[in-house]
């Protein structure tokens, strides 16, 4: 009997010992501290993933070399430019060209496509710029909707373009022309907007019209532009993470281009060496800043602009292809309808890259400078 009791007692003692060992509590507050450390580590990881790398500024020890002429702006930044056409001091007409998304000063489609006959007969001088962060122009982390207008004004003053000059902008550069018409209209001798990017959140667009146009974009662009508009601080992460597709234009998605655009792209990107300069300082202050500014909240709506040439001494021209898959033609038609002082040219069968078409540069420039009709 004593042996059985001893065995049972031993088993009971063993179970109690295991229970005591398994229920030993962590020191007071230890579990909460572990959770806090894990949470802080996660937040730090997310924060680092959202932060863009520093730009590689041209002319600095870690940056690309400076190969183009540049002016120094009043805030210390440098703006790169390239000159085309007749010598500046012999020009009858001086034009500033503003390039589009994911491009640079070499992609001056009007300047490079203009015929020698038009250049000489009209005395055309064109200066194309690198917008901030592109090519060899310094990034502008403080860039706003209005800042490029004053950069262009400083360029005109330092190059001696006179009290008035013409401006032509393509795509995202065309959108920028609206800001010049808003903030420095007194400096403009005329303006041409070529397939200017539209902001779906401009308040004067009828809700059903902008919603329909927006829904026709690629799904990846719908989400990308929503992020740029509502969560701009997330734009860099969204376009660099691997879970969702990035902006179609930046990723060279052929689905965003019309059949004509696909035929014209090799001509547009003919010089790969020059194109390599576009993103050389980094993508955040060029491509992604473009999205944040272009599709952010604007201080004005182009539909509210006043005619800068009320006496018809010059004109504002808007050119658009009716098969453009990047910029909806319906929104351009609405702007032209609301602003009858804009001379609207709609090109049948054309996509976004219509300025590259043979002879198109001559038509655009002659319509702007001498008012030649029946050119679209």
GROMACS .gro file of C-alpha atoms in nm:
model
  376
    1UNK     CA    1   0.000   0.000   0.000
    2UNK     CA    2   0.281   0.237   0.090
    3UNK     CA    3   0.446   0.175  -0.247
    4UNK     CA    4   0.127   0.258  -0.441
    5UNK     CA    5   0.075   0.576  -0.245
    6UNK     CA    6   0.431   0.676  -0.309
    7UNK     CA    7   0.393   0.622  -0.686
    8UNK     CA    8   0.069   0.821  -0.702
    9UNK     CA    9   0.218   1.094  -0.494
   10UNK     CA   10   0.516   1.107  -0.725
   11UNK     CA   11   0.298   1.140  -1.036
   12UNK     CA   12   0.091   1.412  -0.872
   13UNK     CA   13   0.402   1.599  -0.772
   14UNK     CA   14   0.534   1.575  -1.129
   15UNK     CA   15   0.211   1.717  -1.278
   16UNK     CA   16   0.208   2.006  -1.032
   17UNK     CA   17   0.570   2.082  -1.112
   18UNK     CA   18   0.494   2.097  -1.486
   19UNK     CA   19   0.190   2.320  -1.426
   20UNK     CA   20   0.397   2.556  -1.214
   21UNK     CA   21   0.670   2.574  -1.479
   22UNK     CA   22   0.426   2.633  -1.766
   23UNK     CA   23   0.242   2.910  -1.587
   24UNK     CA   24   0.542   3.119  -1.492
   25UNK     CA   25   0.435   3.477  -1.587
   26UNK     CA   26   0.651   3.717  -1.786
   27UNK     CA   27   0.789   4.007  -1.587
   28UNK     CA   28   0.536   4.286  -1.545
   29UNK     CA   29   0.487   4.490  -1.869
   30UNK     CA   30   0.727   4.274  -2.073
   31UNK     CA   31   0.461   4.162  -2.324
   32UNK     CA   32   0.352   4.520  -2.389
   33UNK     CA   33   0.714   4.627  -2.437
   34UNK     CA   34   0.770   4.351  -2.694
   35UNK     CA   35   0.460   4.460  -2.886
   36UNK     CA   36   0.575   4.822  -2.873
   37UNK     CA   37   0.919   4.731  -3.008
   38UNK     CA   38   0.765   4.526  -3.289
   39UNK     CA   39   0.525   4.808  -3.377
   40UNK     CA   40   0.801   5.069  -3.381
   41UNK     CA   41   1.011   4.841  -3.601
   42UNK     CA   42   0.723   4.795  -3.843
   43UNK     CA   43   0.654   5.169  -3.859
   44UNK     CA   44   1.024   5.237  -3.919
   45UNK     CA   45   1.027   4.984  -4.202
   46UNK     CA   46   0.719   5.137  -4.365
   47UNK     CA   47   0.860   5.489  -4.324
   48UNK     CA   48   1.188   5.392  -4.491
   49UNK     CA   49   1.001   5.223  -4.774
   50UNK     CA   50   0.802   5.542  -4.834
   51UNK     CA   51   1.104   5.772  -4.841
   52UNK     CA   52   1.257   5.834  -5.183
   53UNK     CA   53   1.635   5.821  -5.215
   54UNK     CA   54   1.811   6.158  -5.241
   55UNK     CA   55   1.837   6.305  -5.589
   56UNK     CA   56   2.170   6.281  -5.771
   57UNK     CA   57   2.213   6.650  -5.848
   58UNK     CA   58   2.397   6.732  -6.170
   59UNK     CA   59   2.738   6.880  -6.112
   60UNK     CA   60   2.780   6.735  -5.761
   61UNK     CA   61   3.041   6.467  -5.679
   62UNK     CA   62   2.779   6.189  -5.684
   63UNK     CA   63   2.571   6.332  -5.966
   64UNK     CA   64   2.582   6.329  -6.346
   65UNK     CA   65   2.799   6.584  -6.527
   66UNK     CA   66   2.663   6.913  -6.655
   67UNK     CA   67   2.667   6.917  -7.036
   68UNK     CA   68   2.411   7.185  -7.123
   69UNK     CA   69   2.389   7.560  -7.069
   70UNK     CA   70   2.199   7.651  -6.752
   71UNK     CA   71   2.076   7.962  -6.576
   72UNK     CA   72   2.082   8.012  -6.201
   73UNK     CA   73   1.738   8.093  -6.063
   74UNK     CA   74   1.671   8.333  -5.778
   75UNK     CA   75   1.633   8.049  -5.526
   76UNK     CA   76   1.971   7.900  -5.620
   77UNK     CA   77   1.846   7.617  -5.843
   78UNK     CA   78   1.980   7.567  -6.193
   79UNK     CA   79   1.756   7.537  -6.500
   80UNK     CA   80   1.899   7.367  -6.810
   81UNK     CA   81   1.802   7.467  -7.163
   82UNK     CA   82   1.874   7.399  -7.529
   83UNK     CA   83   1.846   7.646  -7.818
   84UNK     CA   84   1.706   7.572  -8.164
   85UNK     CA   85   1.638   7.768  -8.482
   86UNK     CA   86   1.789   8.101  -8.581
   87UNK     CA   87   2.031   8.280  -8.345
   88UNK     CA   88   1.853   8.443  -8.055
   89UNK     CA   89   1.962   8.797  -8.146
   90UNK     CA   90   1.831   8.757  -8.502
   91UNK     CA   91   1.494   8.604  -8.416
   92UNK     CA   92   1.161   8.761  -8.509
   93UNK     CA   93   0.966   8.515  -8.295
   94UNK     CA   94   1.097   8.365  -7.969
   95UNK     CA   95   0.934   8.054  -7.828
   96UNK     CA   96   0.981   7.867  -7.499
   97UNK     CA   97   0.904   7.495  -7.535
   98UNK     CA   98   0.798   7.292  -7.229
   99UNK     CA   99   0.839   6.915  -7.256
  100UNK     CA  100   0.601   6.648  -7.131
  101UNK     CA  101   0.607   6.362  -6.881
  102UNK     CA  102   0.921   6.145  -6.871
  103UNK     CA  103   1.099   6.369  -7.125
  104UNK     CA  104   1.357   6.646  -7.134
  105UNK     CA  105   1.485   6.943  -7.335
  106UNK     CA  106   1.592   6.716  -7.623
  107UNK     CA  107   1.230   6.606  -7.674
  108UNK     CA  108   1.127   6.941  -7.817
  109UNK     CA  109   0.895   6.788  -8.075
  110UNK     CA  110   0.806   7.121  -8.235
  111UNK     CA  111   1.164   7.244  -8.257
  112UNK     CA  112   1.302   6.918  -8.394
  113UNK     CA  113   1.018   6.876  -8.644
  114UNK     CA  114   1.010   7.232  -8.775
  115UNK     CA  115   1.118   7.269  -9.138
  116UNK     CA  116   1.417   7.490  -9.227
  117UNK     CA  117   1.188   7.693  -9.454
  118UNK     CA  118   0.957   7.791  -9.169
  119UNK     CA  119   1.248   7.856  -8.934
  120UNK     CA  120   1.413   8.094  -9.178
  121UNK     CA  121   1.106   8.263  -9.323
  122UNK     CA  122   0.954   8.339  -8.983
  123UNK     CA  123   1.281   8.389  -8.798
  124UNK     CA  124   1.194   8.129  -8.534
  125UNK     CA  125   1.407   8.082  -8.223
  126UNK     CA  126   1.303   7.809  -7.976
  127UNK     CA  127   1.450   7.741  -7.633
  128UNK     CA  128   1.349   7.412  -7.474
  129UNK     CA  129   1.399   7.356  -7.103
  130UNK     CA  130   1.443   7.068  -6.864
  131UNK     CA  131   1.160   7.099  -6.616
  132UNK     CA  132   1.277   7.074  -6.250
  133UNK     CA  133   1.416   6.731  -6.166
  134UNK     CA  134   1.443   6.624  -6.530
  135UNK     CA  135   1.761   6.609  -6.735
  136UNK     CA  136   2.006   6.862  -6.595
  137UNK     CA  137   1.770   7.099  -6.414
  138UNK     CA  138   1.791   7.087  -6.036
  139UNK     CA  139   1.498   6.924  -5.856
  140UNK     CA  140   1.253   7.150  -5.676
  141UNK     CA  141   1.114   6.969  -5.369
  142UNK     CA  142   0.902   7.279  -5.304
  143UNK     CA  143   0.749   7.272  -5.652
  144UNK     CA  144   0.390   7.396  -5.673
  145UNK     CA  145   0.137   7.449  -5.948
  146UNK     CA  146   0.261   7.805  -6.002
  147UNK     CA  147   0.639   7.767  -5.957
  148UNK     CA  148   0.724   7.665  -6.314
  149UNK     CA  149   0.557   7.978  -6.452
  150UNK     CA  150   0.805   8.194  -6.262
  151UNK     CA  151   1.097   7.969  -6.357
  152UNK     CA  152   1.008   8.031  -6.723
  153UNK     CA  153   0.979   8.403  -6.659
  154UNK     CA  154   1.328   8.409  -6.506
  155UNK     CA  155   1.463   8.214  -6.802
  156UNK     CA  156   1.311   8.466  -7.044
  157UNK     CA  157   1.461   8.757  -6.851
  158UNK     CA  158   1.809   8.608  -6.824
  159UNK     CA  159   1.817   8.510  -7.192
  160UNK     CA  160   1.679   8.846  -7.301
  161UNK     CA  161   1.372   8.714  -7.480
  162UNK     CA  162   1.200   9.048  -7.443
  163UNK     CA  163   0.890   9.171  -7.265
  164UNK     CA  164   0.677   8.908  -7.442
  165UNK     CA  165   0.749   8.561  -7.577
  166UNK     CA  166   0.554   8.264  -7.710
  167UNK     CA  167   0.513   7.937  -7.523
  168UNK     CA  168   0.435   7.587  -7.650
  169UNK     CA  169   0.383   7.292  -7.418
  170UNK     CA  170   0.328   6.924  -7.492
  171UNK     CA  171   0.137   6.677  -7.270
  172UNK     CA  172   0.233   6.750  -6.907
  173UNK     CA  173   0.419   7.053  -7.043
  174UNK     CA  174   0.094   7.160  -7.210
  175UNK     CA  175  -0.078   7.142  -6.874
  176UNK     CA  176   0.194   7.373  -6.739
  177UNK     CA  177   0.102   7.633  -7.002
  178UNK     CA  178  -0.227   7.687  -6.815
  179UNK     CA  179  -0.020   7.812  -6.521
  180UNK     CA  180   0.164   8.063  -6.740
  181UNK     CA  181  -0.171   8.189  -6.869
  182UNK     CA  182  -0.280   8.228  -6.509
  183UNK     CA  183   0.026   8.380  -6.341
  184UNK     CA  184   0.225   8.561  -6.614
  185UNK     CA  185  -0.024   8.633  -6.896
  186UNK     CA  186   0.130   8.979  -6.944
  187UNK     CA  187   0.454   8.813  -7.059
  188UNK     CA  188   0.299   8.599  -7.330
  189UNK     CA  189   0.283   8.684  -7.698
  190UNK     CA  190   0.082   8.368  -7.766
  191UNK     CA  191   0.044   8.010  -7.643
  192UNK     CA  192  -0.012   7.662  -7.784
  193UNK     CA  193  -0.113   7.362  -7.574
  194UNK     CA  194  -0.051   7.024  -7.740
  195UNK     CA  195  -0.255   6.739  -7.588
  196UNK     CA  196  -0.233   6.907  -7.245
  197UNK     CA  197  -0.287   6.667  -6.956
  198UNK     CA  198  -0.619   6.727  -6.782
  199UNK     CA  199  -0.675   6.701  -6.408
  200UNK     CA  200  -0.990   6.498  -6.341
  201UNK     CA  201  -1.041   6.691  -6.017
  202UNK     CA  202  -1.067   7.037  -6.173
  203UNK     CA  203  -1.395   7.149  -6.016
  204UNK     CA  204  -1.563   7.292  -6.327
  205UNK     CA  205  -1.576   6.958  -6.506
  206UNK     CA  206  -1.928   6.812  -6.483
  207UNK     CA  207  -1.906   6.516  -6.246
  208UNK     CA  208  -2.051   6.269  -6.497
  209UNK     CA  209  -1.811   6.386  -6.770
  210UNK     CA  210  -1.494   6.360  -6.562
  211UNK     CA  211  -1.607   6.030  -6.407
  212UNK     CA  212  -1.668   5.877  -6.748
  213UNK     CA  213  -1.334   6.000  -6.883
  214UNK     CA  214  -1.152   5.877  -6.574
  215UNK     CA  215  -1.311   5.533  -6.599
  216UNK     CA  216  -1.167   5.490  -6.949
  217UNK     CA  217  -0.810   5.498  -6.819
  218UNK     CA  218  -0.619   5.177  -6.749
  219UNK     CA  219  -0.701   5.032  -6.405
  220UNK     CA  220  -0.341   5.082  -6.291
  221UNK     CA  221  -0.361   5.451  -6.380
  222UNK     CA  222  -0.695   5.497  -6.206
  223UNK     CA  223  -0.542   5.376  -5.881
  224UNK     CA  224  -0.215   5.558  -5.940
  225UNK     CA  225  -0.384   5.893  -5.996
  226UNK     CA  226  -0.610   5.842  -5.696
  227UNK     CA  227  -0.302   5.795  -5.481
  228UNK     CA  228  -0.136   6.105  -5.634
  229UNK     CA  229  -0.446   6.312  -5.563
  230UNK     CA  230  -0.563   6.186  -5.224
  231UNK     CA  231  -0.241   6.046  -5.074
  232UNK     CA  232   0.046   6.228  -5.249
  233UNK     CA  233   0.293   6.131  -4.976
  234UNK     CA  234   0.239   5.769  -5.084
  235UNK     CA  235   0.315   5.828  -5.453
  236UNK     CA  236   0.679   5.719  -5.442
  237UNK     CA  237   0.601   5.395  -5.259
  238UNK     CA  238   0.306   5.315  -5.485
  239UNK     CA  239   0.518   5.345  -5.798
  240UNK     CA  240   0.813   5.145  -5.663
  241UNK     CA  241   0.645   4.859  -5.474
  242UNK     CA  242   0.594   4.523  -5.644
  243UNK     CA  243   0.237   4.442  -5.540
  244UNK     CA  244   0.050   4.673  -5.780
  245UNK     CA  245   0.140   4.802  -6.129
  246UNK     CA  246   0.287   5.151  -6.151
  247UNK     CA  247   0.193   5.442  -6.378
  248UNK     CA  248   0.150   5.308  -6.732
  249UNK     CA  249   0.337   5.598  -6.894
  250UNK     CA  250   0.639   5.550  -6.667
  251UNK     CA  251   0.631   5.172  -6.716
  252UNK     CA  252   0.604   5.202  -7.099
  253UNK     CA  253   0.277   5.009  -7.108
  254UNK     CA  254   0.173   4.994  -7.476
  255UNK     CA  255  -0.189   4.957  -7.364
  256UNK     CA  256  -0.193   5.329  -7.288
  257UNK     CA  257  -0.113   5.424  -7.647
  258UNK     CA  258  -0.319   5.435  -7.964
  259UNK     CA  259  -0.216   5.242  -8.275
  260UNK     CA  260  -0.080   5.561  -8.430
  261UNK     CA  261   0.117   5.638  -8.113
  262UNK     CA  262   0.281   5.296  -8.124
  263UNK     CA  263   0.396   5.367  -8.479
  264UNK     CA  264   0.534   5.710  -8.385
  265UNK     CA  265   0.715   5.621  -8.062
  266UNK     CA  266   1.034   5.491  -8.231
  267UNK     CA  267   1.065   5.825  -8.407
  268UNK     CA  268   1.002   6.014  -8.083
  269UNK     CA  269   1.262   5.810  -7.894
  270UNK     CA  270   1.511   5.788  -8.180
  271UNK     CA  271   1.813   5.903  -7.978
  272UNK     CA  272   1.842   5.665  -7.683
  273UNK     CA  273   2.160   5.831  -7.551
  274UNK     CA  274   1.981   6.162  -7.505
  275UNK     CA  275   1.678   5.992  -7.355
  276UNK     CA  276   1.899   5.832  -7.089
  277UNK     CA  277   1.938   6.178  -6.932
  278UNK     CA  278   1.567   6.207  -6.852
  279UNK     CA  279   1.571   6.018  -6.520
  280UNK     CA  280   1.939   6.048  -6.436
  281UNK     CA  281   1.881   6.254  -6.119
  282UNK     CA  282   1.614   6.019  -5.984
  283UNK     CA  283   1.246   5.955  -6.049
  284UNK     CA  284   1.083   6.107  -5.743
  285UNK     CA  285   1.145   6.474  -5.820
  286UNK     CA  286   1.067   6.424  -6.188
  287UNK     CA  287   0.809   6.154  -6.267
  288UNK     CA  288   0.638   6.126  -5.930
  289UNK     CA  289   0.642   6.498  -5.850
  290UNK     CA  290   0.472   6.550  -6.187
  291UNK     CA  291   0.189   6.320  -6.078
  292UNK     CA  292   0.150   6.490  -5.741
  293UNK     CA  293   0.139   6.838  -5.895
  294UNK     CA  294  -0.051   6.758  -6.213
  295UNK     CA  295  -0.328   6.563  -6.040
  296UNK     CA  296  -0.324   6.735  -5.704
  297UNK     CA  297  -0.549   7.015  -5.584
  298UNK     CA  298  -0.504   7.325  -5.799
  299UNK     CA  299  -0.543   7.687  -5.696
  300UNK     CA  300  -0.743   7.761  -6.010
  301UNK     CA  301  -0.937   7.593  -6.288
  302UNK     CA  302  -0.847   7.658  -6.655
  303UNK     CA  303  -1.216   7.706  -6.730
  304UNK     CA  304  -1.206   8.017  -6.509
  305UNK     CA  305  -0.916   8.182  -6.692
  306UNK     CA  306  -0.968   8.513  -6.866
  307UNK     CA  307  -0.871   8.576  -7.226
  308UNK     CA  308  -0.514   8.712  -7.217
  309UNK     CA  309  -0.564   8.866  -7.562
  310UNK     CA  310  -0.899   9.048  -7.545
  311UNK     CA  311  -0.806   9.267  -7.840
  312UNK     CA  312  -0.724   8.962  -8.054
  313UNK     CA  313  -0.362   9.071  -8.083
  314UNK     CA  314  -0.265   8.705  -8.051
  315UNK     CA  315  -0.421   8.371  -7.959
  316UNK     CA  316  -0.423   8.064  -7.739
  317UNK     CA  317  -0.429   7.740  -7.940
  318UNK     CA  318  -0.531   7.398  -7.808
  319UNK     CA  319  -0.449   7.090  -8.015
  320UNK     CA  320  -0.587   6.743  -7.944
  321UNK     CA  321  -0.606   6.404  -8.115
  322UNK     CA  322  -0.948   6.242  -8.103
  323UNK     CA  323  -0.801   5.895  -8.040
  324UNK     CA  324  -0.573   5.997  -7.754
  325UNK     CA  325  -0.591   5.725  -7.486
  326UNK     CA  326  -0.384   5.919  -7.231
  327UNK     CA  327  -0.573   6.251  -7.239
  328UNK     CA  328  -0.950   6.223  -7.298
  329UNK     CA  329  -1.071   6.430  -7.591
  330UNK     CA  330  -1.408   6.484  -7.420
  331UNK     CA  331  -1.249   6.698  -7.148
  332UNK     CA  332  -1.061   6.910  -7.403
  333UNK     CA  333  -1.383   6.967  -7.593
  334UNK     CA  334  -1.549   7.084  -7.275
  335UNK     CA  335  -1.270   7.333  -7.202
  336UNK     CA  336  -1.284   7.467  -7.558
  337UNK     CA  337  -1.662   7.497  -7.535
  338UNK     CA  338  -1.645   7.692  -7.209
  339UNK     CA  339  -1.358   7.910  -7.332
  340UNK     CA  340  -1.457   8.022  -7.684
  341UNK     CA  341  -1.153   8.249  -7.710
  342UNK     CA  342  -0.935   7.936  -7.732
  343UNK     CA  343  -0.873   7.824  -8.089
  344UNK     CA  344  -0.937   7.451  -8.076
  345UNK     CA  345  -0.786   7.207  -8.328
  346UNK     CA  346  -0.903   6.847  -8.311
  347UNK     CA  347  -0.711   6.603  -8.529
  348UNK     CA  348  -0.909   6.307  -8.659
  349UNK     CA  349  -0.747   5.967  -8.610
  350UNK     CA  350  -0.460   6.109  -8.404
  351UNK     CA  351  -0.337   5.988  -8.069
  352UNK     CA  352  -0.122   6.153  -7.805
  353UNK     CA  353   0.194   6.169  -8.016
  354UNK     CA  354   0.047   6.366  -8.307
  355UNK     CA  355   0.311   6.649  -8.283
  356UNK     CA  356   0.562   6.397  -8.420
  357UNK     CA  357   0.365   6.355  -8.743
  358UNK     CA  358   0.541   6.482  -9.055
  359UNK     CA  359   0.456   6.847  -9.119
  360UNK     CA  360   0.263   6.890  -8.793
  361UNK     CA  361   0.524   7.115  -8.630
  362UNK     CA  362   0.500   7.357  -8.923
  363UNK     CA  363   0.121   7.371  -8.889
  364UNK     CA  364   0.135   7.434  -8.515
  365UNK     CA  365   0.394   7.710  -8.537
  366UNK     CA  366   0.237   7.886  -8.837
  367UNK     CA  367  -0.105   7.884  -8.670
  368UNK     CA  368   0.044   8.037  -8.356
  369UNK     CA  369   0.276   8.294  -8.510
  370UNK     CA  370   0.089   8.415  -8.818
  371UNK     CA  371  -0.262   8.285  -8.758
  372UNK     CA  372  -0.266   8.050  -9.053
  373UNK     CA  373  -0.606   7.885  -9.078
  374UNK     CA  374  -0.725   7.540  -9.187
  375UNK     CA  375  -0.422   7.365  -9.042
  376UNK     CA  376  -0.578   7.092  -8.830
   0.00000   0.00000   0.00000
